[in-house]
PDB file of C-alpha atoms and ligand atoms in Angstrom:
ATOM      1  CA  MET A   1     -37.466  63.099   7.454  1.00 94.00           C
ATOM      2  CA  LYS A   2     -35.466  61.019   9.932  1.00 97.00           C
ATOM      3  CA  ARG A   3     -36.033  57.499  10.738  1.00 98.00           C
ATOM      4  CA  VAL A   4     -36.493  56.428  14.421  1.00 98.00           C
ATOM      5  CA  LEU A   5     -37.368  52.951  15.621  1.00 97.00           C
ATOM      6  CA  ILE A   6     -39.066  52.990  19.236  1.00 96.00           C
ATOM      7  CA  ILE A   7     -38.115  49.458  21.255  1.00 96.00           C
ATOM      8  CA  HIS A   8     -40.278  48.868  23.740  1.00 95.00           C
ATOM      9  CA  THR A   9     -39.111  47.518  27.093  1.00 96.00           C
ATOM     10  CA  GLY A  10     -42.149  48.064  29.569  1.00 95.00           C
ATOM     11  CA  GLY A  11     -42.242  49.645  32.573  1.00 95.00           C
ATOM     12  CA  THR A  12     -45.326  52.469  33.399  1.00 95.00           C
ATOM     13  CA  ILE A  13     -45.020  53.999  30.336  1.00 93.00           C
ATOM     14  CA  SER A  14     -46.189  50.918  28.958  1.00 91.00           C
ATOM     15  CA  MET A  15     -49.140  50.038  31.275  1.00 90.00           C
ATOM     16  CA  LEU A  16     -52.817  51.681  32.184  1.00 89.00           C
ATOM     17  CA  GLU A  17     -54.191  51.969  35.391  1.00 90.00           C
ATOM     18  CA  ASN A  18     -57.410  50.281  36.755  1.00 89.00           C
ATOM     19  CA  LYS A  19     -60.188  52.749  37.515  1.00 88.00           C
ATOM     20  CA  GLU A  20     -61.539  50.969  39.807  1.00 87.00           C
ATOM     21  CA  THR A  21     -58.577  49.383  41.739  1.00 91.00           C
ATOM     22  CA  GLY A  22     -55.965  52.244  41.217  1.00 89.00           C
ATOM     23  CA  GLU A  23     -53.611  49.566  40.274  1.00 91.00           C
ATOM     24  CA  VAL A  24     -51.100  50.093  37.129  1.00 90.00           C
ATOM     25  CA  ASN A  25     -50.583  47.425  35.058  1.00 88.00           C
ATOM     26  CA  SER A  26     -49.690  46.218  31.802  1.00 84.00           C
ATOM     27  CA  THR A  27     -52.402  45.384  29.323  1.00 79.00           C
ATOM     28  CA  GLU A  28     -52.712  43.816  25.895  1.00 76.00           C
ATOM     29  CA  MET A  29     -52.198  46.489  23.429  1.00 78.00           C
ATOM     30  CA  HIS A  30     -49.050  49.116  24.277  1.00 82.00           C
ATOM     31  CA  PRO A  31     -51.018  52.531  25.168  1.00 87.00           C
ATOM     32  CA  LEU A  32     -48.599  54.584  22.962  1.00 83.00           C
ATOM     33  CA  THR A  33     -49.207  52.518  19.520  1.00 81.00           C
ATOM     34  CA  ALA A  34     -52.276  53.900  19.517  1.00 81.00           C
ATOM     35  CA  VAL A  35     -51.284  57.307  19.436  1.00 84.00           C
ATOM     36  CA  SER A  36     -48.228  56.960  17.069  1.00 80.00           C
ATOM     37  CA  ASP A  37     -49.787  58.831  14.366  1.00 86.00           C
ATOM     38  CA  GLN A  38     -48.509  61.797  16.514  1.00 89.00           C
ATOM     39  CA  LEU A  39     -44.906  60.896  16.436  1.00 93.00           C
ATOM     40  CA  LYS A  40     -45.478  60.878  12.692  1.00 93.00           C
ATOM     41  CA  LEU A  41     -45.463  64.177  12.867  1.00 94.00           C
ATOM     42  CA  TYR A  42     -41.729  64.368  13.651  1.00 96.00           C
ATOM     43  CA  ALA A  43     -40.365  61.180  11.928  1.00 97.00           C
ATOM     44  CA  GLU A  44     -40.694  57.649  10.209  1.00 96.00           C
ATOM     45  CA  ILE A  45     -41.608  55.715  13.394  1.00 95.00           C
ATOM     46  CA  ASP A  46     -41.128  52.006  13.410  1.00 95.00           C
ATOM     47  CA  GLU A  47     -41.947  50.299  17.028  1.00 94.00           C
ATOM     48  CA  HIS A  48     -40.953  47.216  18.487  1.00 94.00           C
ATOM     49  CA  ILE A  49     -41.925  45.476  21.384  1.00 94.00           C
ATOM     50  CA  LEU A  50     -39.068  43.789  22.705  1.00 96.00           C
ATOM     51  CA  PHE A  51     -39.775  43.152  26.222  1.00 96.00           C
ATOM     52  CA  ASP A  52     -42.814  44.090  28.440  1.00 94.00           C
ATOM     53  CA  LEU A  53     -41.184  44.002  32.170  1.00 96.00           C
ATOM     54  CA  PRO A  54     -41.742  46.214  34.876  1.00 97.00           C
ATOM     55  CA  SER A  55     -38.025  47.473  35.063  1.00 98.00           C
ATOM     56  CA  PRO A  56     -37.400  45.549  38.613  1.00 98.00           C
ATOM     57  CA  GLN A  57     -37.840  43.124  36.354  1.00 98.00           C
ATOM     58  CA  ILE A  58     -34.397  43.809  34.138  1.00 98.00           C
ATOM     59  CA  THR A  59     -31.527  42.188  34.432  1.00 98.00           C
ATOM     60  CA  PRO A  60     -28.633  42.657  32.922  1.00 98.00           C
ATOM     61  CA  LYS A  61     -29.041  39.822  30.011  1.00 98.00           C
ATOM     62  CA  HIS A  62     -31.948  41.631  28.901  1.00 98.00           C
ATOM     63  CA  MET A  63     -29.866  45.050  28.547  1.00 98.00           C
ATOM     64  CA  LEU A  64     -27.870  42.720  26.738  1.00 98.00           C
ATOM     65  CA  GLU A  65     -30.512  41.325  24.440  1.00 98.00           C
ATOM     66  CA  LEU A  66     -31.228  45.019  24.338  1.00 98.00           C
ATOM     67  CA  ALA A  67     -27.738  45.774  23.024  1.00 98.00           C
ATOM     68  CA  LYS A  68     -27.852  43.169  20.444  1.00 98.00           C
ATOM     69  CA  LYS A  69     -31.017  44.099  18.933  1.00 98.00           C
ATOM     70  CA  ILE A  70     -29.725  48.087  18.664  1.00 98.00           C
ATOM     71  CA  ASN A  71     -26.561  46.862  17.276  1.00 98.00           C
ATOM     72  CA  GLU A  72     -28.459  44.808  14.478  1.00 98.00           C
ATOM     73  CA  VAL A  73     -30.817  47.708  13.373  1.00 98.00           C
ATOM     74  CA  ILE A  74     -28.530  50.443  14.418  1.00 97.00           C
ATOM     75  CA  GLU A  75     -27.861  51.363  10.314  1.00 97.00           C
ATOM     76  CA  THR A  76     -31.453  51.326   9.639  1.00 97.00           C
ATOM     77  CA  TYR A  77     -32.380  54.269  11.556  1.00 98.00           C
ATOM     78  CA  ASP A  78     -30.837  57.759  11.981  1.00 98.00           C
ATOM     79  CA  GLY A  79     -31.970  57.253  16.217  1.00 98.00           C
ATOM     80  CA  ILE A  80     -33.334  54.730  18.425  1.00 98.00           C
ATOM     81  CA  ILE A  81     -35.498  55.617  21.544  1.00 98.00           C
ATOM     82  CA  VAL A  82     -36.254  52.686  24.346  1.00 98.00           C
ATOM     83  CA  THR A  83     -39.090  53.290  26.485  1.00 97.00           C
ATOM     84  CA  HIS A  84     -38.266  51.509  29.810  1.00 98.00           C
ATOM     85  CA  GLY A  85     -39.483  51.560  33.613  1.00 97.00           C
ATOM     86  CA  THR A  86     -37.905  54.422  35.578  1.00 98.00           C
ATOM     87  CA  ASP A  87     -36.427  52.341  38.694  1.00 98.00           C
ATOM     88  CA  THR A  88     -33.764  50.972  36.470  1.00 98.00           C
ATOM     89  CA  LEU A  89     -33.762  52.861  33.397  1.00 98.00           C
ATOM     90  CA  GLU A  90     -30.136  54.552  34.909  1.00 98.00           C
ATOM     91  CA  GLU A  91     -29.062  51.412  34.911  1.00 98.00           C
ATOM     92  CA  THR A  92     -30.033  49.713  31.334  1.00 98.00           C
ATOM     93  CA  ALA A  93     -28.648  53.472  30.050  1.00 98.00           C
ATOM     94  CA  TYR A  94     -25.365  53.109  31.231  1.00 98.00           C
ATOM     95  CA  PHE A  95     -24.795  49.524  29.977  1.00 98.00           C
ATOM     96  CA  LEU A  96     -25.792  50.843  26.631  1.00 98.00           C
ATOM     97  CA  ASP A  97     -23.713  53.510  27.417  1.00 98.00           C
ATOM     98  CA  LEU A  98     -20.556  51.531  27.949  1.00 97.00           C
ATOM     99  CA  VAL A  99     -21.283  48.595  25.490  1.00 98.00           C
ATOM    100  CA  LEU A 100     -22.966  50.258  21.696  1.00 98.00           C
ATOM    101  CA  HIS A 101     -20.532  51.801  19.565  1.00 96.00           C
ATOM    102  CA  THR A 102     -21.958  54.159  17.578  1.00 96.00           C
ATOM    103  CA  ASN A 103     -22.423  57.829  17.310  1.00 95.00           C
ATOM    104  CA  LYS A 104     -26.105  57.923  16.417  1.00 97.00           C
ATOM    105  CA  PRO A 105     -28.714  58.823  19.303  1.00 98.00           C
ATOM    106  CA  VAL A 106     -29.750  56.523  21.638  1.00 98.00           C
ATOM    107  CA  ILE A 107     -32.628  57.991  23.713  1.00 98.00           C
ATOM    108  CA  LEU A 108     -34.069  56.109  26.483  1.00 98.00           C
ATOM    109  CA  THR A 109     -37.319  57.476  28.310  1.00 98.00           C
ATOM    110  CA  GLY A 110     -40.323  56.182  30.948  1.00 98.00           C
ATOM    111  CA  ALA A 111     -43.012  57.736  32.624  1.00 97.00           C
ATOM    112  CA  MET A 112     -44.034  58.238  36.223  1.00 97.00           C
ATOM    113  CA  ARG A 113     -47.724  57.928  35.188  1.00 96.00           C
ATOM    114  CA  SER A 114     -49.526  55.497  33.064  1.00 93.00           C
ATOM    115  CA  SER A 115     -50.920  57.022  30.014  1.00 89.00           C
ATOM    116  CA  ASN A 116     -54.790  57.030  31.079  1.00 90.00           C
ATOM    117  CA  GLU A 117     -53.636  58.618  34.593  1.00 92.00           C
ATOM    118  CA  ILE A 118     -53.989  62.783  35.075  1.00 94.00           C
ATOM    119  CA  GLY A 119     -51.159  64.190  34.430  1.00 95.00           C
ATOM    120  CA  SER A 120     -49.455  61.412  32.366  1.00 95.00           C
ATOM    121  CA  ASP A 121     -45.905  61.983  31.590  1.00 96.00           C
ATOM    122  CA  ALA A 122     -46.502  58.928  28.958  1.00 95.00           C
ATOM    123  CA  LEU A 123     -46.945  60.587  25.703  1.00 95.00           C
ATOM    124  CA  TYR A 124     -45.061  64.055  26.594  1.00 96.00           C
ATOM    125  CA  ASN A 125     -41.722  61.905  27.444  1.00 97.00           C
ATOM    126  CA  LEU A 126     -42.189  59.755  24.456  1.00 96.00           C
ATOM    127  CA  ILE A 127     -42.453  63.158  21.920  1.00 97.00           C
ATOM    128  CA  SER A 128     -39.615  65.081  23.656  1.00 98.00           C
ATOM    129  CA  SER A 129     -37.180  62.376  23.329  1.00 98.00           C
ATOM    130  CA  LEU A 130     -38.481  61.919  19.496  1.00 98.00           C
ATOM    131  CA  ARG A 131     -37.841  65.524  19.289  1.00 98.00           C
ATOM    132  CA  VAL A 132     -34.086  65.173  20.682  1.00 98.00           C
ATOM    133  CA  THR A 133     -33.310  62.174  18.975  1.00 98.00           C
ATOM    134  CA  ILE A 134     -34.383  63.826  15.443  1.00 98.00           C
ATOM    135  CA  GLN A 135     -31.332  66.691  16.275  1.00 97.00           C
ATOM    136  CA  ASP A 136     -28.083  66.441  15.237  1.00 96.00           C
ATOM    137  CA  GLU A 137     -26.658  67.627  18.225  1.00 96.00           C
ATOM    138  CA  ALA A 138     -27.992  64.749  20.172  1.00 96.00           C
ATOM    139  CA  LYS A 139     -25.165  62.388  18.097  1.00 96.00           C
ATOM    140  CA  SER A 140     -22.041  61.546  20.395  1.00 94.00           C
ATOM    141  CA  ASN A 141     -22.989  62.475  23.606  1.00 95.00           C
ATOM    142  CA  GLY A 142     -23.472  58.657  23.985  1.00 96.00           C
ATOM    143  CA  VAL A 143     -26.861  57.396  25.245  1.00 98.00           C
ATOM    144  CA  LEU A 144     -29.011  59.620  26.677  1.00 98.00           C
ATOM    145  CA  VAL A 145     -32.245  60.059  29.095  1.00 98.00           C
ATOM    146  CA  VAL A 146     -34.825  62.461  28.160  1.00 98.00           C
ATOM    147  CA  MET A 147     -37.629  62.776  30.815  1.00 98.00           C
ATOM    148  CA  ASN A 148     -39.243  65.914  31.994  1.00 98.00           C
ATOM    149  CA  ASP A 149     -38.330  68.331  29.461  1.00 98.00           C
ATOM    150  CA  GLU A 150     -34.382  67.297  30.483  1.00 98.00           C
ATOM    151  CA  ILE A 151     -31.562  65.632  28.962  1.00 98.00           C
ATOM    152  CA  HIS A 152     -28.877  64.007  30.715  1.00 98.00           C
ATOM    153  CA  THR A 153     -26.047  61.920  29.971  1.00 97.00           C
ATOM    154  CA  ALA A 154     -26.439  57.972  31.248  1.00 97.00           C
ATOM    155  CA  GLU A 155     -23.349  58.435  32.998  1.00 95.00           C
ATOM    156  CA  ASN A 156     -24.891  60.841  35.278  1.00 96.00           C
ATOM    157  CA  VAL A 157     -28.614  60.733  35.435  1.00 98.00           C
ATOM    158  CA  THR A 158     -30.479  58.886  38.771  1.00 98.00           C
ATOM    159  CA  LYS A 159     -34.164  58.697  39.872  1.00 98.00           C
ATOM    160  CA  THR A 160     -34.425  60.943  42.966  1.00 97.00           C
ATOM    161  CA  SER A 161     -38.117  60.466  43.605  1.00 97.00           C
ATOM    162  CA  THR A 162     -40.200  57.561  43.989  1.00 97.00           C
ATOM    163  CA  SER A 163     -42.942  59.431  42.502  1.00 96.00           C
ATOM    164  CA  ASN A 164     -42.396  62.807  41.165  1.00 96.00           C
ATOM    165  CA  VAL A 165     -42.233  63.767  37.420  1.00 97.00           C
ATOM    166  CA  ALA A 166     -39.296  65.653  38.075  1.00 97.00           C
ATOM    167  CA  THR A 167     -37.569  62.319  39.560  1.00 98.00           C
ATOM    168  CA  PHE A 168     -34.225  61.941  37.088  1.00 98.00           C
ATOM    169  CA  GLN A 169     -31.623  64.201  37.883  1.00 97.00           C
ATOM    170  CA  SER A 170     -27.845  64.757  37.456  1.00 97.00           C
ATOM    171  CA  PRO A 171     -26.769  65.466  41.185  1.00 95.00           C
ATOM    172  CA  GLN A 172     -22.540  65.728  39.993  1.00 92.00           C
ATOM    173  CA  PHE A 173     -23.028  68.306  36.550  1.00 92.00           C
ATOM    174  CA  GLY A 174     -27.103  68.693  35.867  1.00 96.00           C
ATOM    175  CA  PRO A 175     -28.898  67.975  32.926  1.00 98.00           C
ATOM    176  CA  ILE A 176     -26.945  68.155  29.329  1.00 98.00           C
ATOM    177  CA  GLY A 177     -29.650  69.996  27.550  1.00 98.00           C
ATOM    178  CA  MET A 178     -33.705  70.860  27.922  1.00 98.00           C
ATOM    179  CA  VAL A 179     -36.737  70.693  26.000  1.00 98.00           C
ATOM    180  CA  THR A 180     -38.664  73.556  25.134  1.00 98.00           C
ATOM    181  CA  LYS A 181     -41.679  73.906  23.573  1.00 96.00           C
ATOM    182  CA  ASP A 182     -40.162  75.265  20.556  1.00 94.00           C
ATOM    183  CA  SER A 183     -36.478  74.198  20.964  1.00 97.00           C
ATOM    184  CA  ILE A 184     -33.923  71.421  22.048  1.00 98.00           C
ATOM    185  CA  ILE A 185     -31.069  73.329  23.846  1.00 98.00           C
ATOM    186  CA  PHE A 186     -28.018  71.547  24.544  1.00 97.00           C
ATOM    187  CA  HIS A 187     -25.935  73.042  27.203  1.00 95.00           C
ATOM    188  CA  ARG A 188     -22.401  70.820  26.948  1.00 92.00           C
ATOM    189  CA  THR A 189     -21.403  67.853  25.105  1.00 92.00           C
ATOM    190  CA  VAL A 190     -19.588  64.745  26.671  1.00 91.00           C
ATOM    191  CA  LEU A 191     -16.066  65.011  26.580  1.00 87.00           C
ATOM    192  CA  SER A 192     -14.669  61.579  26.218  1.00 83.00           C
ATOM    193  CA  HIS A 193     -17.034  58.318  25.988  1.00 84.00           C
ATOM    194  CA  PRO A 194     -15.278  55.135  25.778  1.00 88.00           C
ATOM    195  CA  THR A 195     -16.741  52.331  24.538  1.00 93.00           C
ATOM    196  CA  HIS A 196     -16.725  48.290  25.622  1.00 95.00           C
ATOM    197  CA  PRO A 197     -18.600  45.963  23.358  1.00 95.00           C
ATOM    198  CA  ILE A 198     -19.156  42.389  24.961  1.00 97.00           C
ATOM    199  CA  LYS A 199     -20.754  39.421  23.811  1.00 96.00           C
ATOM    200  CA  ASP A 200     -21.935  37.811  26.796  1.00 97.00           C
ATOM    201  CA  ILE A 201     -22.789  38.959  30.365  1.00 98.00           C
ATOM    202  CA  SER A 202     -22.331  35.891  32.856  1.00 97.00           C
ATOM    203  CA  LYS A 203     -20.374  37.030  36.043  1.00 98.00           C
ATOM    204  CA  LYS A 204     -21.735  37.614  39.563  1.00 98.00           C
ATOM    205  CA  VAL A 205     -20.681  40.809  41.297  1.00 98.00           C
ATOM    206  CA  PHE A 206     -22.464  42.168  44.408  1.00 98.00           C
ATOM    207  CA  LEU A 207     -23.296  45.533  45.504  1.00 98.00           C
ATOM    208  CA  LEU A 208     -22.819  46.299  49.191  1.00 98.00           C
ATOM    209  CA  LYS A 209     -23.587  49.848  51.269  1.00 98.00           C
ATOM    210  CA  ALA A 210     -21.919  50.548  53.976  1.00 98.00           C
ATOM    211  CA  TYR A 211     -23.302  51.868  57.179  1.00 98.00           C
ATOM    212  CA  ALA A 212     -22.284  53.112  60.991  1.00 98.00           C
ATOM    213  CA  GLY A 213     -21.623  49.893  62.726  1.00 97.00           C
ATOM    214  CA  MET A 214     -20.897  47.969  59.697  1.00 97.00           C
ATOM    215  CA  ASP A 215     -19.710  44.369  60.876  1.00 96.00           C
ATOM    216  CA  ASP A 216     -18.248  41.339  58.506  1.00 96.00           C
ATOM    217  CA  HIS A 217     -20.889  39.113  58.154  1.00 97.00           C
ATOM    218  CA  LEU A 218     -22.132  40.211  55.106  1.00 98.00           C
ATOM    219  CA  LEU A 219     -18.967  40.343  53.412  1.00 98.00           C
ATOM    220  CA  HIS A 220     -18.246  36.913  54.524  1.00 97.00           C
ATOM    221  CA  ALA A 221     -22.064  35.712  52.836  1.00 98.00           C
ATOM    222  CA  ILE A 222     -20.913  37.165  49.846  1.00 98.00           C
ATOM    223  CA  LYS A 223     -17.343  35.533  49.706  1.00 97.00           C
ATOM    224  CA  ALA A 224     -18.990  32.266  50.433  1.00 97.00           C
ATOM    225  CA  ALA A 225     -21.082  32.946  47.283  1.00 98.00           C
ATOM    226  CA  ASN A 226     -17.924  32.831  45.394  1.00 98.00           C
ATOM    227  CA  PRO A 227     -18.337  36.582  43.555  1.00 98.00           C
ATOM    228  CA  ASP A 228     -16.530  37.638  40.855  1.00 98.00           C
ATOM    229  CA  GLY A 229     -16.209  41.393  42.039  1.00 98.00           C
ATOM    230  CA  LEU A 230     -17.936  43.532  44.718  1.00 98.00           C
ATOM    231  CA  VAL A 231     -19.193  47.273  44.508  1.00 98.00           C
ATOM    232  CA  ILE A 232     -19.102  48.877  48.057  1.00 98.00           C
ATOM    233  CA  GLU A 233     -20.670  52.265  48.282  1.00 98.00           C
ATOM    234  CA  GLY A 234     -18.397  53.946  50.947  1.00 98.00           C
ATOM    235  CA  LEU A 235     -18.662  56.407  53.537  1.00 98.00           C
ATOM    236  CA  GLY A 236     -18.057  60.093  52.476  1.00 97.00           C
ATOM    237  CA  GLN A 237     -15.014  60.613  50.850  1.00 96.00           C
ATOM    238  CA  GLY A 238     -14.220  56.709  50.498  1.00 97.00           C
ATOM    239  CA  ASN A 239     -14.009  55.237  53.995  1.00 98.00           C
ATOM    240  CA  LEU A 240     -15.375  51.780  55.483  1.00 98.00           C
ATOM    241  CA  PRO A 241     -15.429  50.762  59.502  1.00 98.00           C
ATOM    242  CA  LYS A 242     -12.492  49.184  60.285  1.00 97.00           C
ATOM    243  CA  THR A 243     -14.309  45.793  60.426  1.00 97.00           C
ATOM    244  CA  THR A 244     -14.301  45.478  56.742  1.00 98.00           C
ATOM    245  CA  VAL A 245     -10.833  45.673  56.697  1.00 98.00           C
ATOM    246  CA  GLU A 246      -9.828  42.283  57.090  1.00 97.00           C
ATOM    247  CA  PRO A 247     -12.148  40.022  54.421  1.00 98.00           C
ATOM    248  CA  LEU A 248     -11.748  42.613  52.240  1.00 98.00           C
ATOM    249  CA  GLN A 249      -7.998  41.935  51.680  1.00 98.00           C
ATOM    250  CA  LYS A 250      -9.006  38.380  51.514  1.00 97.00           C
ATOM    251  CA  MET A 251     -11.074  39.150  48.946  1.00 98.00           C
ATOM    252  CA  ILE A 252      -8.118  41.125  47.057  1.00 98.00           C
ATOM    253  CA  ALA A 253      -5.794  38.491  47.602  1.00 98.00           C
ATOM    254  CA  GLU A 254      -7.762  35.804  45.974  1.00 97.00           C
ATOM    255  CA  ASN A 255      -8.250  38.134  42.442  1.00 97.00           C
ATOM    256  CA  ILE A 256     -11.651  39.491  43.639  1.00 98.00           C
ATOM    257  CA  PRO A 257     -11.813  42.988  42.454  1.00 98.00           C
ATOM    258  CA  VAL A 258     -13.252  45.220  45.027  1.00 98.00           C
ATOM    259  CA  ILE A 259     -14.679  48.475  43.936  1.00 98.00           C
ATOM    260  CA  LEU A 260     -15.173  51.313  45.827  1.00 98.00           C
ATOM    261  CA  VAL A 261     -17.781  54.669  45.130  1.00 98.00           C
ATOM    262  CA  SER A 262     -19.293  56.813  48.378  1.00 97.00           C
ATOM    263  CA  ARG A 263     -22.779  56.578  49.013  1.00 97.00           C
ATOM    264  CA  CYS A 264     -22.845  60.624  48.700  1.00 96.00           C
ATOM    265  CA  TYR A 265     -24.409  61.170  45.795  1.00 93.00           C
ATOM    266  CA  GLN A 266     -21.943  64.047  44.883  1.00 94.00           C
ATOM    267  CA  GLY A 267     -18.032  64.347  44.360  1.00 94.00           C
ATOM    268  CA  VAL A 268     -15.644  61.424  44.119  1.00 93.00           C
ATOM    269  CA  VAL A 269     -13.745  58.724  46.181  1.00 95.00           C
ATOM    270  CA  GLN A 270     -10.203  59.604  47.032  1.00 95.00           C
ATOM    271  CA  PRO A 271      -7.594  58.241  49.354  1.00 95.00           C
ATOM    272  CA  THR A 272      -7.783  61.063  52.034  1.00 95.00           C
ATOM    273  CA  TYR A 273      -7.823  59.644  55.767  1.00 96.00           C
ATOM    274  CA  GLY A 274      -4.923  56.945  57.014  1.00 95.00           C
ATOM    275  CA  TYR A 275      -6.916  55.888  59.809  1.00 97.00           C
ATOM    276  CA  ASP A 276      -8.198  51.630  59.782  1.00 97.00           C
ATOM    277  CA  GLY A 277     -10.395  51.403  56.782  1.00 97.00           C
ATOM    278  CA  GLY A 278     -10.079  54.997  55.737  1.00 98.00           C
ATOM    279  CA  GLY A 279      -9.441  55.744  52.131  1.00 97.00           C
ATOM    280  CA  LYS A 280      -5.687  55.733  52.008  1.00 97.00           C
ATOM    281  CA  GLN A 281      -5.761  52.145  53.674  1.00 97.00           C
ATOM    282  CA  LEU A 282      -8.151  51.100  51.099  1.00 98.00           C
ATOM    283  CA  LYS A 283      -6.545  51.583  48.057  1.00 97.00           C
ATOM    284  CA  GLU A 284      -2.724  50.820  49.287  1.00 97.00           C
ATOM    285  CA  MET A 285      -4.414  47.575  49.945  1.00 97.00           C
ATOM    286  CA  GLY A 286      -6.044  47.638  46.267  1.00 97.00           C
ATOM    287  CA  VAL A 287      -9.551  48.302  46.617  1.00 98.00           C
ATOM    288  CA  ILE A 288     -10.007  49.982  43.409  1.00 98.00           C
ATOM    289  CA  PHE A 289     -11.872  53.726  43.431  1.00 97.00           C
ATOM    290  CA  ALA A 290     -14.516  54.291  40.754  1.00 96.00           C
ATOM    291  CA  ARG A 291     -14.850  57.792  40.253  1.00 85.00           C
ATOM    292  CA  GLY A 292     -18.197  60.012  39.809  1.00 85.00           C
ATOM    293  CA  VAL A 293     -20.546  57.041  39.504  1.00 94.00           C
ATOM    294  CA  SER A 294     -22.831  55.417  41.571  1.00 97.00           C
ATOM    295  CA  GLY A 295     -23.200  51.873  43.033  1.00 98.00           C
ATOM    296  CA  PRO A 296     -25.614  50.221  40.879  1.00 98.00           C
ATOM    297  CA  LYS A 297     -23.795  51.958  37.484  1.00 98.00           C
ATOM    298  CA  ALA A 298     -20.059  50.852  38.864  1.00 98.00           C
ATOM    299  CA  ARG A 299     -21.388  47.352  39.625  1.00 98.00           C
ATOM    300  CA  ILE A 300     -22.818  47.301  35.334  1.00 98.00           C
ATOM    301  CA  LYS A 301     -19.504  48.890  34.492  1.00 98.00           C
ATOM    302  CA  LEU A 302     -18.011  45.760  36.573  1.00 98.00           C
ATOM    303  CA  LEU A 303     -19.937  43.353  34.718  1.00 98.00           C
ATOM    304  CA  ILE A 304     -19.253  44.385  31.614  1.00 98.00           C
ATOM    305  CA  ALA A 305     -15.225  44.784  32.186  1.00 98.00           C
ATOM    306  CA  LEU A 306     -15.326  41.467  33.866  1.00 98.00           C
ATOM    307  CA  GLU A 307     -16.079  40.093  30.246  1.00 98.00           C
ATOM    308  CA  LYS A 308     -12.905  41.322  29.236  1.00 96.00           C
ATOM    309  CA  THR A 309     -10.765  40.595  31.822  1.00 97.00           C
ATOM    310  CA  GLN A 310      -9.991  39.796  35.336  1.00 96.00           C
ATOM    311  CA  ASN A 311      -6.510  41.149  35.817  1.00 97.00           C
ATOM    312  CA  LEU A 312      -6.806  43.905  38.763  1.00 97.00           C
ATOM    313  CA  LYS A 313      -4.358  45.990  37.392  1.00 97.00           C
ATOM    314  CA  VAL A 314      -6.700  46.617  33.705  1.00 97.00           C
ATOM    315  CA  LEU A 315      -9.516  46.501  36.006  1.00 97.00           C
ATOM    316  CA  LYS A 316      -7.921  49.623  37.891  1.00 96.00           C
ATOM    317  CA  ASP A 317      -6.977  51.204  35.039  1.00 94.00           C
ATOM    318  CA  LEU A 318     -10.667  51.335  33.395  1.00 94.00           C
ATOM    319  CA  PHE A 319     -12.086  52.470  36.598  1.00 94.00           C
ATOM    320  CA  GLU A 320      -9.313  54.793  38.093  1.00 89.00           C
ATOM    321  CA  ILE A 321      -9.913  57.655  34.869  1.00 71.00           C
TER     322      ILE A 321
HETATM  323  N1  LIG B 401     -41.957  50.173  39.030  1.00 71.37           N
HETATM  324  C1  LIG B 401     -42.037  50.975  37.471  1.00 71.37           C
HETATM  325  C2  LIG B 401     -41.192  50.223  36.742  1.00 71.37           C
HETATM  326  O1  LIG B 401     -39.687  50.573  36.821  1.00 71.37           O
HETATM  327  C3  LIG B 401     -41.926  52.251  37.667  1.00 71.37           C
HETATM  328  C4  LIG B 401     -41.754  53.145  36.493  1.00 71.37           C
HETATM  329  O2  LIG B 401     -41.735  52.486  35.170  1.00 71.37           O
HETATM  330  O3  LIG B 401     -42.006  54.465  36.804  1.00 71.37           O
HETATM  331  O4  LIG B 401     -41.462  49.390  35.614  1.00 71.37           O
END
């Protein structure tokens, strides 16, 4: 039998509903520990409670601590499952995807309905994750997210619904595989998966979303906070209102990397338009175009990249692949 470690970090999957008030919160004992006998049908299981945090309270420092824990134990296990709140699950998954250097399965899962709610997906998602973790095909695909009978790559997956159990989707390319009653089916594999192990996470990176009529106020405020980097979710193919051009030029002149993604959830940014604030102008002035990741994920990548280099040319090469 394979050996799998389950690391709990909190979130709804670690919580119970109070039947009187309807409030969902943590309890003294992890609710899934009580049912761990069901998991032992699939693998030898160890459990570790690393945090008990709702995921809006998870920071990149927690993500790094989690990565260090996984690195410490990965040799002892055939795979790792991380249970996590769904709100920031995609950021932790992508962080681990970028920093962990292993071909063993590392799978994140969560739940939209806590263990004692009707139609809970907590135990179901945990068992599905375990069934995926013990498959040889789950190796070498980077960090994966298993929820609601689907397997997603960390790079593509995003939470799309506030409450539906089918919330996790990969809008660019679809799931990498599926879970059925009697099988685990991978439709494709990840082609390349560069990793960037780091020892610390210490930089200040802001994330800003562009909107019609945006002026320069927020950019001046960000600049005054001494950022190490900025990610902007731009419009369409990668355009911004022209009022943002001057403050961005000043940031780049001070060696502050400005990364552009699109606020559209499909497609990539590209330097198509030549007007003021258009992608062509932004690219020529040194804005770095990030290919196919969301704003929160580009921010995670920049936080990690800045631990290695502040050189704008090297950063550009890292993002524009
Ligand atoms: N708010 C919860 C969290 O992210 C949602 C969940 O876990 O599904 O911790």
